[in-house]
PDB file of C-alpha atoms and ligand atoms in Angstrom:
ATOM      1  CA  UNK G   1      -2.815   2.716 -14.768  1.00 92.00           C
ATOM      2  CA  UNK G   2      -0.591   1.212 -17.024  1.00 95.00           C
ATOM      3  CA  UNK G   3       2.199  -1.738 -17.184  1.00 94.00           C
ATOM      4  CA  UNK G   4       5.385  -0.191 -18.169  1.00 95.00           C
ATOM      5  CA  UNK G   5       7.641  -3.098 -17.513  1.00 94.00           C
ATOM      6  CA  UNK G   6       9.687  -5.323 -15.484  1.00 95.00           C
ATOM      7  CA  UNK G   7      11.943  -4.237 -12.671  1.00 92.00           C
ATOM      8  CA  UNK G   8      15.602  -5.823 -12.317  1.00 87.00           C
ATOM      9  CA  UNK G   9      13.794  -8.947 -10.372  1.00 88.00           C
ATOM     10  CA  UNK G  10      11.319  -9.320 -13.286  1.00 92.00           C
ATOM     11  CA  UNK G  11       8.053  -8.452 -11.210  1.00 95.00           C
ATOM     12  CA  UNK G  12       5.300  -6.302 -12.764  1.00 96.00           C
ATOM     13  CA  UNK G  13       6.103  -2.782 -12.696  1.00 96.00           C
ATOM     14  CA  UNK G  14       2.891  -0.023 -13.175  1.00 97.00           C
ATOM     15  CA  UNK G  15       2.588   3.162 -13.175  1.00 97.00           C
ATOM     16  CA  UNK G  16      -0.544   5.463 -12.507  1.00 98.00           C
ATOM     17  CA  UNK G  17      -2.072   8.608 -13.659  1.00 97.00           C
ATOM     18  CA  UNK G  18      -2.212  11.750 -11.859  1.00 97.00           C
ATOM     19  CA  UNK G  19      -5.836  11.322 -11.892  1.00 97.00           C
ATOM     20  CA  UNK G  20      -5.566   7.928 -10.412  1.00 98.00           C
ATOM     21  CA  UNK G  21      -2.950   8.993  -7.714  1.00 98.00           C
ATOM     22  CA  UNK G  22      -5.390  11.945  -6.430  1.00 98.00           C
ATOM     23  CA  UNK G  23      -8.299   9.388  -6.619  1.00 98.00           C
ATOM     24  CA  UNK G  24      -6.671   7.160  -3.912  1.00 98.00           C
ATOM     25  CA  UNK G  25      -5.449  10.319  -1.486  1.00 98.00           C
ATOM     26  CA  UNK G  26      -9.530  11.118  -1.829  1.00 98.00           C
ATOM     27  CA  UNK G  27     -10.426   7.384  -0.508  1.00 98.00           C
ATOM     28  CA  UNK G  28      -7.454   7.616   1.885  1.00 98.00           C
ATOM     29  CA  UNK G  29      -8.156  10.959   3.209  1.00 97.00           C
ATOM     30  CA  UNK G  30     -12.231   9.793   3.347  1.00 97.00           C
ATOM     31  CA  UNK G  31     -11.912   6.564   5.265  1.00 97.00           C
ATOM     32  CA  UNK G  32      -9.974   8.604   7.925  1.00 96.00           C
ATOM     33  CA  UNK G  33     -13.721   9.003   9.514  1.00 96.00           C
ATOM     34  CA  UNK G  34     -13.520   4.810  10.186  1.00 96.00           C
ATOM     35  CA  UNK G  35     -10.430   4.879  12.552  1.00 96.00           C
ATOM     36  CA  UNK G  36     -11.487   2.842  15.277  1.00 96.00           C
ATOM     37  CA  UNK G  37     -11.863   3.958  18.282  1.00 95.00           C
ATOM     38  CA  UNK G  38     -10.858   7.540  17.449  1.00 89.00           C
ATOM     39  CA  UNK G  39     -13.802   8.291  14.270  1.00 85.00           C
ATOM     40  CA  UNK G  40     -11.176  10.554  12.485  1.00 80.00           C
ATOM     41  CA  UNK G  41      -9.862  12.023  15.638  1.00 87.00           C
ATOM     42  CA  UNK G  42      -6.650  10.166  15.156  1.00 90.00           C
ATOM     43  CA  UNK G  43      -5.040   6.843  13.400  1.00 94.00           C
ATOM     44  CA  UNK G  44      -4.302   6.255  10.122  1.00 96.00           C
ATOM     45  CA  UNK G  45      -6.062   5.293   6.704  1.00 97.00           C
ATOM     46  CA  UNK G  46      -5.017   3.392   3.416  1.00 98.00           C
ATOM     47  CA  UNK G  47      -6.035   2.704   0.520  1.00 98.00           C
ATOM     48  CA  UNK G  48      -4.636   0.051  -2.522  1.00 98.00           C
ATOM     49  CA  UNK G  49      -5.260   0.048  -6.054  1.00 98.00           C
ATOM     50  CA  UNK G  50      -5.933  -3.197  -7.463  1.00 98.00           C
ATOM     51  CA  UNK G  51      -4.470  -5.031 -11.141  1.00 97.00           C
ATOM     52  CA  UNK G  52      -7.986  -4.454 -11.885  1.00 97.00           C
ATOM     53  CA  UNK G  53      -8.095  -0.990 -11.143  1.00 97.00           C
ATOM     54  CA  UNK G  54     -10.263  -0.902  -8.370  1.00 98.00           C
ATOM     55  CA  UNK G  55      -9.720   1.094  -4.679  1.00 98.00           C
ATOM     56  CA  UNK G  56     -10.053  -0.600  -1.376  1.00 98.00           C
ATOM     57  CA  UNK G  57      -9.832   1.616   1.702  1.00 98.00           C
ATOM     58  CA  UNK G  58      -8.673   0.608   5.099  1.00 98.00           C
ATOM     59  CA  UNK G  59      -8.624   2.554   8.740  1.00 98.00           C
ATOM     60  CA  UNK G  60      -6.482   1.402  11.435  1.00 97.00           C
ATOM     61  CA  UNK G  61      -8.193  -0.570  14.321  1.00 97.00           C
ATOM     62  CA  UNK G  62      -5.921   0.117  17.318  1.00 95.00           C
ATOM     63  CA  UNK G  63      -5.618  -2.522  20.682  1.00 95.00           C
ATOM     64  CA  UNK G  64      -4.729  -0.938  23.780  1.00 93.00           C
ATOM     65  CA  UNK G  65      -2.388  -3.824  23.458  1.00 94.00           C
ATOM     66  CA  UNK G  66      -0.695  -1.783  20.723  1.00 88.00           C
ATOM     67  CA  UNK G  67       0.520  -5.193  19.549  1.00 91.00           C
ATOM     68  CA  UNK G  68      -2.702  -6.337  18.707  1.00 95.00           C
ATOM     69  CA  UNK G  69      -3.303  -2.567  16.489  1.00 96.00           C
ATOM     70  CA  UNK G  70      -4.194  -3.342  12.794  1.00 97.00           C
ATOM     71  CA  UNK G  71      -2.676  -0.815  10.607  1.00 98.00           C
ATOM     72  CA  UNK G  72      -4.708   0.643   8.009  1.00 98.00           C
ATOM     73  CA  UNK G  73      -2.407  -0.758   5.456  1.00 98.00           C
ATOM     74  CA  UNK G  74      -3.080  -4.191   6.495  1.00 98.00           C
ATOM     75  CA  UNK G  75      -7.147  -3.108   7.165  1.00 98.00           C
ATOM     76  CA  UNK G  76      -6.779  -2.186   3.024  1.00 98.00           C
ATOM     77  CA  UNK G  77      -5.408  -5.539   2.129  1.00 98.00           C
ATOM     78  CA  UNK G  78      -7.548  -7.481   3.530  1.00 98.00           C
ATOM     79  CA  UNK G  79     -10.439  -5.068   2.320  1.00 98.00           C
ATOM     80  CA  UNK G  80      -9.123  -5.716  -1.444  1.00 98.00           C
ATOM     81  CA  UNK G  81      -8.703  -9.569   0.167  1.00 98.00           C
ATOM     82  CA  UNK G  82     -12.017 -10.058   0.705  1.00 98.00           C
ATOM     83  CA  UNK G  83     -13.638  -8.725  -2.539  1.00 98.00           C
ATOM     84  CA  UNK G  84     -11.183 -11.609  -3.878  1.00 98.00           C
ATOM     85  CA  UNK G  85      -8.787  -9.039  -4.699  1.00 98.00           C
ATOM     86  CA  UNK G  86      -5.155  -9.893  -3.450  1.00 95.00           C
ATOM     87  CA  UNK G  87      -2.875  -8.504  -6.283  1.00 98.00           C
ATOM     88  CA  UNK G  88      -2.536  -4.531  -5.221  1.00 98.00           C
ATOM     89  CA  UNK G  89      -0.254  -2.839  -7.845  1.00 98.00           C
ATOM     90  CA  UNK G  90      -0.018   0.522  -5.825  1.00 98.00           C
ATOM     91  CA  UNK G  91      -0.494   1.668  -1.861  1.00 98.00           C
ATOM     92  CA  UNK G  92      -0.712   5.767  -0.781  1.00 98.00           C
ATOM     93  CA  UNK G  93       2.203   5.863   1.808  1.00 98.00           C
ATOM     94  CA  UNK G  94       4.485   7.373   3.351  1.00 97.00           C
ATOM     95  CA  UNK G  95       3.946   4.084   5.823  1.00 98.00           C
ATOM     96  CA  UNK G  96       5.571   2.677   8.836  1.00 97.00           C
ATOM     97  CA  UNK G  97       8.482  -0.253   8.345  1.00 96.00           C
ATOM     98  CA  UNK G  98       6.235  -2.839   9.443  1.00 96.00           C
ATOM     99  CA  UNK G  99       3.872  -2.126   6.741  1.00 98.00           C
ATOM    100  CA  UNK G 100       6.269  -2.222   4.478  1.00 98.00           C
ATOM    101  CA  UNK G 101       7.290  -5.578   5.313  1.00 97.00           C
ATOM    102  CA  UNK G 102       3.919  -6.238   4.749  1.00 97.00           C
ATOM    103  CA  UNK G 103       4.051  -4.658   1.348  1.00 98.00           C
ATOM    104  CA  UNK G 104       6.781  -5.967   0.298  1.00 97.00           C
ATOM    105  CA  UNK G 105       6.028  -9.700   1.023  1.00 97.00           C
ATOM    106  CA  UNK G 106       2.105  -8.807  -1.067  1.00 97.00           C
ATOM    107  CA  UNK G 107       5.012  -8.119  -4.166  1.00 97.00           C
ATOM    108  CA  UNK G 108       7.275 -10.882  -3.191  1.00 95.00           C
ATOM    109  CA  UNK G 109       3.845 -13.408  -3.565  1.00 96.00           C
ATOM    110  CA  UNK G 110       2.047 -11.980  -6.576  1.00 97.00           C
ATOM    111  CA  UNK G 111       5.710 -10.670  -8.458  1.00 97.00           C
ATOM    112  CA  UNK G 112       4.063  -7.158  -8.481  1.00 98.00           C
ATOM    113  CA  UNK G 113       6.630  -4.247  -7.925  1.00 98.00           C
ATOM    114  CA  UNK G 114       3.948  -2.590  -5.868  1.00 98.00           C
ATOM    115  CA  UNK G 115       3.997   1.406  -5.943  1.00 98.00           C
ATOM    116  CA  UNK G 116       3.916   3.293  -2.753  1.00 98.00           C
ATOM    117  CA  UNK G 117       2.189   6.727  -3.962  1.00 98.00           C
ATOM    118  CA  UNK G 118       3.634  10.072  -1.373  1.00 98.00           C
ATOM    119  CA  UNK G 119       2.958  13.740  -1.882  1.00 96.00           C
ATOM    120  CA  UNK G 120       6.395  15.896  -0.887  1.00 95.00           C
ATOM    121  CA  UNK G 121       6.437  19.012  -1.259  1.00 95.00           C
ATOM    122  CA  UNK G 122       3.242  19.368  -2.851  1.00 92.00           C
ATOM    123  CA  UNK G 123       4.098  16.824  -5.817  1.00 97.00           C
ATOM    124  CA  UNK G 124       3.408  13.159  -5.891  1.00 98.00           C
ATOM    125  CA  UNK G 125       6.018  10.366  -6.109  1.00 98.00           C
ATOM    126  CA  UNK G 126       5.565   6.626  -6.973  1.00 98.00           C
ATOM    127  CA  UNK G 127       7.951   4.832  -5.874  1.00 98.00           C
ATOM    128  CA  UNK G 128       8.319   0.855  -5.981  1.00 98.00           C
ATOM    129  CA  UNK G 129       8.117  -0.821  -2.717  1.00 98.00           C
ATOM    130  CA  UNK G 130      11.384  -2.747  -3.943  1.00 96.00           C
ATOM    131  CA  UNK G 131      13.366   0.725  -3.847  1.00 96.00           C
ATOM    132  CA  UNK G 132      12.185   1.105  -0.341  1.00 96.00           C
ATOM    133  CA  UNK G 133      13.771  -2.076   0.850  1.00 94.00           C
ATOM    134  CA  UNK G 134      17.177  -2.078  -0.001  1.00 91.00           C
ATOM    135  CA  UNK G 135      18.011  -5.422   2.497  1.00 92.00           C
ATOM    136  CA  UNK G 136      15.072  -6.987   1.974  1.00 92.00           C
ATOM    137  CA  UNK G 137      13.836  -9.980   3.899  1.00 91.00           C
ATOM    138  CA  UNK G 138      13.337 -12.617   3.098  1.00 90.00           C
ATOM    139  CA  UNK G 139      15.577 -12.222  -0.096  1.00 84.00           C
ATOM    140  CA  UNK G 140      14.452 -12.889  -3.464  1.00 79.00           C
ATOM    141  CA  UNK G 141      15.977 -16.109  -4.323  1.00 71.00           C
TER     142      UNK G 141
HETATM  143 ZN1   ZN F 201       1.963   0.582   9.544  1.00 68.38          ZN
END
């Protein structure tokens, strides 16, 4: 992973190796096993990459509330969180719009363009969470 600038709102803007990219599918596609209650019979995993290069995993925890469901997303944030880890740099994807609300405010806080890493038709994309939010809120002021 490498810096390779600034976008247009100055934040941090990285960029990550093919290597890296297939390295957090593998800890994405692994920590499917942990959704809770399904045990990889359904839900969703996660997993971030760190500034410091590191992978934190998450598996979605799901409420029959559905309200109360913690997306694995948020599970992987709080997983990098907890290891004292809060500025992610990139995030596999695609993910659901409240997720990236969630993503985006991470950027908005540590002025990291974070990357949101999808495989289409068979070739992976980075794209910055700031191109996925075109009326963002709340605004950058
Ligand atoms: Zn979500």
């Amino acid at each position: 992973m490498k810096k390779i600038g600034k976008n247009k709102q100055s934040f941090d803007l990285y960029e990550l190796t093919e290597s890296e990219c297939k390295n957090l599918f593998a800890k994405q596609q692994a920590c499917l096993k942990n959704t809770y209650p399904h045990k990889g019979k359904g839900g969703y995993s996660s997993a971030v990459m760190t500034v410091l290069g590191h992978i934190y995993e998450g598996a979605s925890y799901e409420s029959d509330t559905q309200s109360l469901t913690m997306h694995g997303e948020a599970v992987a944030f709080t997983h990098a969180n907890l290891h004292g880890e809060s500025e992610v740099i990139a995030i596999t994807g695609p993910n659901c719009h409240i997720c990236k609300q969630l993503i985006w405010e991470s950027s908005l806080r540590s002025k990291i363009d974070i990357i949101v890493v999808i495989r289409e038709e068979g070739k992976i994309k980075q794209i910055p969470i700031s191109d996925l939010m075109p009326y963002p809120w709340p605004e950058i002021k």
